[in-house]
PDB file of C-alpha atoms in Angstrom:
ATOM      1  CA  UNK U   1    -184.018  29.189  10.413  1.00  0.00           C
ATOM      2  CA  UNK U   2    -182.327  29.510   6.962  1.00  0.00           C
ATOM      3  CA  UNK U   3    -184.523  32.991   5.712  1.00  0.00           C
ATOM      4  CA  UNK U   4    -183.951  30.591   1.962  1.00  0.00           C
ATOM      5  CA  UNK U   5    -185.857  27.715   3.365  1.00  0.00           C
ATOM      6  CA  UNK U   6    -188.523  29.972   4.786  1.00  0.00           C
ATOM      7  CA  UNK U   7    -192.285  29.084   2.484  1.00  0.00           C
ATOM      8  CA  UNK U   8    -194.064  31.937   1.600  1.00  0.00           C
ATOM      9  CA  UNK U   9    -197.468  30.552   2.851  1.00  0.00           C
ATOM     10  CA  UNK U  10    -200.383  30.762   0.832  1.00  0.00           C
ATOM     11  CA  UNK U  11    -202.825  32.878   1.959  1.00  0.00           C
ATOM     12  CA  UNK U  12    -200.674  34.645   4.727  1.00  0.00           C
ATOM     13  CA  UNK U  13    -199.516  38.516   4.857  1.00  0.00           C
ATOM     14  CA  UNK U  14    -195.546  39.501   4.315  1.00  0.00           C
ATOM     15  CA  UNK U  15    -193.672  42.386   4.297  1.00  0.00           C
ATOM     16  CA  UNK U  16    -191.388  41.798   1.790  1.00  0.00           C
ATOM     17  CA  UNK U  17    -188.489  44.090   1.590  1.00  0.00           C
ATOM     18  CA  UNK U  18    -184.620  44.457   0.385  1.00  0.00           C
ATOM     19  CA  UNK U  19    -181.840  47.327  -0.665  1.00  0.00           C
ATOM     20  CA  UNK U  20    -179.140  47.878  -2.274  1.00  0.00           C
ATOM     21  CA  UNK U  21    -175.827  46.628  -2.057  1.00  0.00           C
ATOM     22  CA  UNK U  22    -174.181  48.181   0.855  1.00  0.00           C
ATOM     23  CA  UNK U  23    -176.909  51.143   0.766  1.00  0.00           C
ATOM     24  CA  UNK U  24    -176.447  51.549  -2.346  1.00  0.00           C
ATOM     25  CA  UNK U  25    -178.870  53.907  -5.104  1.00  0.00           C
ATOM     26  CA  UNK U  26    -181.073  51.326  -6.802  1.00  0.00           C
ATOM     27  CA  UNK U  27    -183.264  54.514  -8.446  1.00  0.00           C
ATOM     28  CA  UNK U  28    -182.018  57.019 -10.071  1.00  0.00           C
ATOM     29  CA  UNK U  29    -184.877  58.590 -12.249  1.00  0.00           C
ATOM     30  CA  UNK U  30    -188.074  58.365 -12.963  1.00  0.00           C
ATOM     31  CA  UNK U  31    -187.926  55.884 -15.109  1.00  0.00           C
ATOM     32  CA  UNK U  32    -186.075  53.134 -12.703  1.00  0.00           C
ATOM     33  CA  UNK U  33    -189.092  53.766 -10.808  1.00  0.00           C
ATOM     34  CA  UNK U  34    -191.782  52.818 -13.109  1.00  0.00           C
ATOM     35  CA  UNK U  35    -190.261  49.693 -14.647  1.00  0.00           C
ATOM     36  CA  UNK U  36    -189.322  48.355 -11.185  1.00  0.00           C
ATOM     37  CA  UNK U  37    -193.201  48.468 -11.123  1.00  0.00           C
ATOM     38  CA  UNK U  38    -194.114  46.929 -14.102  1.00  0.00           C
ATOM     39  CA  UNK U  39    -191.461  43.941 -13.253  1.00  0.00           C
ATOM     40  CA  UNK U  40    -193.424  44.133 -10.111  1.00  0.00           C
ATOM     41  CA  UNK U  41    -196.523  43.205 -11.919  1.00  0.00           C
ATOM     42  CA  UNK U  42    -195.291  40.955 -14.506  1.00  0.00           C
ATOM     43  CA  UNK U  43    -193.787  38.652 -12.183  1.00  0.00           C
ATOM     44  CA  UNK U  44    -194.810  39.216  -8.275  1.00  0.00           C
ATOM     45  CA  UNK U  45    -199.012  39.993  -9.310  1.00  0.00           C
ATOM     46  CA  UNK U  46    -199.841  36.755 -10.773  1.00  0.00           C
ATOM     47  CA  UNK U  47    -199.136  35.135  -7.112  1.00  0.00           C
ATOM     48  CA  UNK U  48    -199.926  37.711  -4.655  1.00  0.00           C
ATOM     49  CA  UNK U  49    -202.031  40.687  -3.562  1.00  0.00           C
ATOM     50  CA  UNK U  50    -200.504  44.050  -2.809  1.00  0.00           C
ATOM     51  CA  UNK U  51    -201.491  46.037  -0.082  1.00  0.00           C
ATOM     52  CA  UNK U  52    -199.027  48.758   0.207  1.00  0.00           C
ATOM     53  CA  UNK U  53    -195.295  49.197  -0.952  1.00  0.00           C
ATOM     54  CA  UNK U  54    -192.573  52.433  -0.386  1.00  0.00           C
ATOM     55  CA  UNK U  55    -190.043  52.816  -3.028  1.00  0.00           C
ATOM     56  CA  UNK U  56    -186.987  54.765  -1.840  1.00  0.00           C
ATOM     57  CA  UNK U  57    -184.116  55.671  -3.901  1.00  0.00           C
ATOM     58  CA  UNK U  58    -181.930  52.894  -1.690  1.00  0.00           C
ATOM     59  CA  UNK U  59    -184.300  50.352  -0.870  1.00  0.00           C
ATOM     60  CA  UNK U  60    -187.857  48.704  -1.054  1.00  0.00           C
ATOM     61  CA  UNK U  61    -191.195  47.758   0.786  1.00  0.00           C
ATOM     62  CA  UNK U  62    -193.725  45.328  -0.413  1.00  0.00           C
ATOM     63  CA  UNK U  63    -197.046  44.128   2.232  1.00  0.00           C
ATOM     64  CA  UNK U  64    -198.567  41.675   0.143  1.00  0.00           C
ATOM     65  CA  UNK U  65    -200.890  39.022   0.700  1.00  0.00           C
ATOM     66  CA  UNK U  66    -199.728  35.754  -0.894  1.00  0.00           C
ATOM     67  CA  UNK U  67    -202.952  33.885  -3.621  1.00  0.00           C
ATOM     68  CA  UNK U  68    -204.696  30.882  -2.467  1.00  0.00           C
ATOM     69  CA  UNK U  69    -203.186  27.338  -2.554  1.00  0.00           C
ATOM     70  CA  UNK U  70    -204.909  26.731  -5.191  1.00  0.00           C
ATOM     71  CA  UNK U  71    -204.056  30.200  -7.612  1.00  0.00           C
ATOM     72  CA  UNK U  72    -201.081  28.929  -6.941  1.00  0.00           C
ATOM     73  CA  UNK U  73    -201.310  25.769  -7.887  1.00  0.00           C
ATOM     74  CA  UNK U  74    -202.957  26.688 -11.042  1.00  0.00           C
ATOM     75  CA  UNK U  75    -200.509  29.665 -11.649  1.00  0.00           C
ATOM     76  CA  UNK U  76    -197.687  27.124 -11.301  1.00  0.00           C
ATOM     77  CA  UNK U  77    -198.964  24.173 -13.545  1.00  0.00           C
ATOM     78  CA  UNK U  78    -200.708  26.670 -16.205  1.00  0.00           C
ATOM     79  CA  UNK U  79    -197.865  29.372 -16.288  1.00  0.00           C
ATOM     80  CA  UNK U  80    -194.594  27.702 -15.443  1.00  0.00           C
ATOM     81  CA  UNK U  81    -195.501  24.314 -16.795  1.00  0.00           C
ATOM     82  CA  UNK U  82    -194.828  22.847 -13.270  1.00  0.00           C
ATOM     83  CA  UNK U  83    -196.231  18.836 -12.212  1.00  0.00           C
ATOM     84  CA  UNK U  84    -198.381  19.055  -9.838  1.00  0.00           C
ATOM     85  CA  UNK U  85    -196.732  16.337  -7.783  1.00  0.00           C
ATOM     86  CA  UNK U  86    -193.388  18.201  -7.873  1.00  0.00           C
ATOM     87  CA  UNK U  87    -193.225  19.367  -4.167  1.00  0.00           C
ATOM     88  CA  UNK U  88    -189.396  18.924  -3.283  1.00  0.00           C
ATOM     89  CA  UNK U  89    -186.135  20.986  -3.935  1.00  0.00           C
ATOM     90  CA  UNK U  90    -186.428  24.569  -5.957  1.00  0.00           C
ATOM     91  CA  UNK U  91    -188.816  23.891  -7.915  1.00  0.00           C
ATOM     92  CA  UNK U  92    -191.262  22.834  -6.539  1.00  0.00           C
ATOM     93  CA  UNK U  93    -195.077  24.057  -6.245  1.00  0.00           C
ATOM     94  CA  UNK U  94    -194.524  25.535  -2.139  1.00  0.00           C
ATOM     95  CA  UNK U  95    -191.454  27.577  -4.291  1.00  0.00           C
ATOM     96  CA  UNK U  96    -193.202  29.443  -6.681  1.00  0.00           C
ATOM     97  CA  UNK U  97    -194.035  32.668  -4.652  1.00  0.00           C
ATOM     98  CA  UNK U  98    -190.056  32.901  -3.859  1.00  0.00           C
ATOM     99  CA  UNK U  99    -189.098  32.164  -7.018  1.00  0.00           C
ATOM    100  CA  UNK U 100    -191.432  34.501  -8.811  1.00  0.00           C
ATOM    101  CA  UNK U 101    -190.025  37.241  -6.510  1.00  0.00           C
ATOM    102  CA  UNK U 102    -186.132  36.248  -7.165  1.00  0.00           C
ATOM    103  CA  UNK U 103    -187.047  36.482 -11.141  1.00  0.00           C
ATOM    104  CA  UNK U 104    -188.444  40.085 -10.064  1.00  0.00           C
ATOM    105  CA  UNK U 105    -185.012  41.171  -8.591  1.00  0.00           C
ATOM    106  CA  UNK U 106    -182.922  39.202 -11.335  1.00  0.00           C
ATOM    107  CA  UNK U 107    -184.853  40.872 -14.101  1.00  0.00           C
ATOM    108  CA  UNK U 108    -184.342  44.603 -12.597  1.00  0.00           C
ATOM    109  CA  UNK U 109    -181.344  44.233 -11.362  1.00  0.00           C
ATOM    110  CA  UNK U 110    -180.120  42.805 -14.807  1.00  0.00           C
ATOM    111  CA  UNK U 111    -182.238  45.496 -16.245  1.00  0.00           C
ATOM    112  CA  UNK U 112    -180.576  48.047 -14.205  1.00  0.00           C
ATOM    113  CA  UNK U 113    -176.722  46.912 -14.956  1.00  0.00           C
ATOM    114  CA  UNK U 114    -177.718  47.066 -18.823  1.00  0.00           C
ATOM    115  CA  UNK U 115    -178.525  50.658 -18.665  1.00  0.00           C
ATOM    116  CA  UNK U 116    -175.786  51.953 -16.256  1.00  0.00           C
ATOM    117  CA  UNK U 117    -172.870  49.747 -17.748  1.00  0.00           C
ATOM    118  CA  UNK U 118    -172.478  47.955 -14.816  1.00  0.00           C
ATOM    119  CA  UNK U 119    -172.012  44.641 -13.260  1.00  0.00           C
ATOM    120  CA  UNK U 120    -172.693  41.779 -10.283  1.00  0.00           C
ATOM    121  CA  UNK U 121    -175.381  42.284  -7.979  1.00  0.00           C
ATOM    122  CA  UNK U 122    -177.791  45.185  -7.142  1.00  0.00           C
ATOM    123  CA  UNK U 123    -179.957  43.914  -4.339  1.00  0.00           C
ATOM    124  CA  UNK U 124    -178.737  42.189  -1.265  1.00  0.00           C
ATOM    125  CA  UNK U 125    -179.807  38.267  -1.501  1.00  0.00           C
ATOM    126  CA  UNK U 126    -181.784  36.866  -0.539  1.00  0.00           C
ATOM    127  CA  UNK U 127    -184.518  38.977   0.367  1.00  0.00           C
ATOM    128  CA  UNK U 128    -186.088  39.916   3.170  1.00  0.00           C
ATOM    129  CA  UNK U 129    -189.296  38.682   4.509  1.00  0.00           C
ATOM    130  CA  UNK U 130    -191.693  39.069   7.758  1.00  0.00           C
ATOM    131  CA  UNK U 131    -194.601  37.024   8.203  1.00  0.00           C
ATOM    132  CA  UNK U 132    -197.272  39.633   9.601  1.00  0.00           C
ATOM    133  CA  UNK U 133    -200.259  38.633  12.364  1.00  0.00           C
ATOM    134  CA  UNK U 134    -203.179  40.028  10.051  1.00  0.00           C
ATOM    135  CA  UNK U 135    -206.783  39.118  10.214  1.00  0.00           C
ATOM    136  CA  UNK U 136    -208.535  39.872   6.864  1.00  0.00           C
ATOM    137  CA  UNK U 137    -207.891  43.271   5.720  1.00  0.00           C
TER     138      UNK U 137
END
């Protein structure tokens, strides 16, 4: 199966990961570091829990818990101005956990070219994702 057609399921565990292009440095201060994080939490928070992550100068790791059907629902028609009866194609409501983690990446990565003078993409796409077998942490 298509990892872009895979539904981050509410209330289910992931390890959520990705790196850079062809290995490639996606830190490279301090700095990087700590507004990676607060992208993190701007967009990615609002819809899930976190339960660990690793930051490594080439790459990332995210376990996260994904909110209730209904945070999510809420998140989506409160925060994105979503219809709750939109349930097909990119946009819709069974998207928004995806999507919320794609703005993440788009808004570091963009972030990231800014400040180093470069261009095209950072992160490998799309990103990865494992469903993990947990019982309630």
């Amino acid at each position: 199966m298509d990892i872009r057609i895979q539904i981050l399921e509410p209330d289910c565990y992931y390890h959520i990961y990705n790196r850079g292009i062809n290995g490639g440095k996606i830190f490279k201060n301090t700095d990087n570091y700590l507004f990676f994080l607060k992208q993190f939490s701007k967009y990615v928070i609002p819809v899930c829990d976190i339960y660990a992550y690793c930051l490594m100068p080439n790459h990332f790791h995210f376990v996260i818990k994904i909110k209730s059907k209904e945070d999510l629902l809420l998140f989506a028609i409160n925060e994105l101005k979503l219809n709750k009866e939109n349930n097909e194609g990119l946009h819709a409501i069974q998207n928004v956990v995806s999507k919320q983690i794609s703005k993440f990446i788009s808004s570091y990565s963009q972030s990231y070219n800014k400040v180093y003078n470069r261009h095209g993409a950072l992160l490998e796409s799309p990103f990865k994702r494992k469903k993990l077998n947990l019982k309630n942490i």
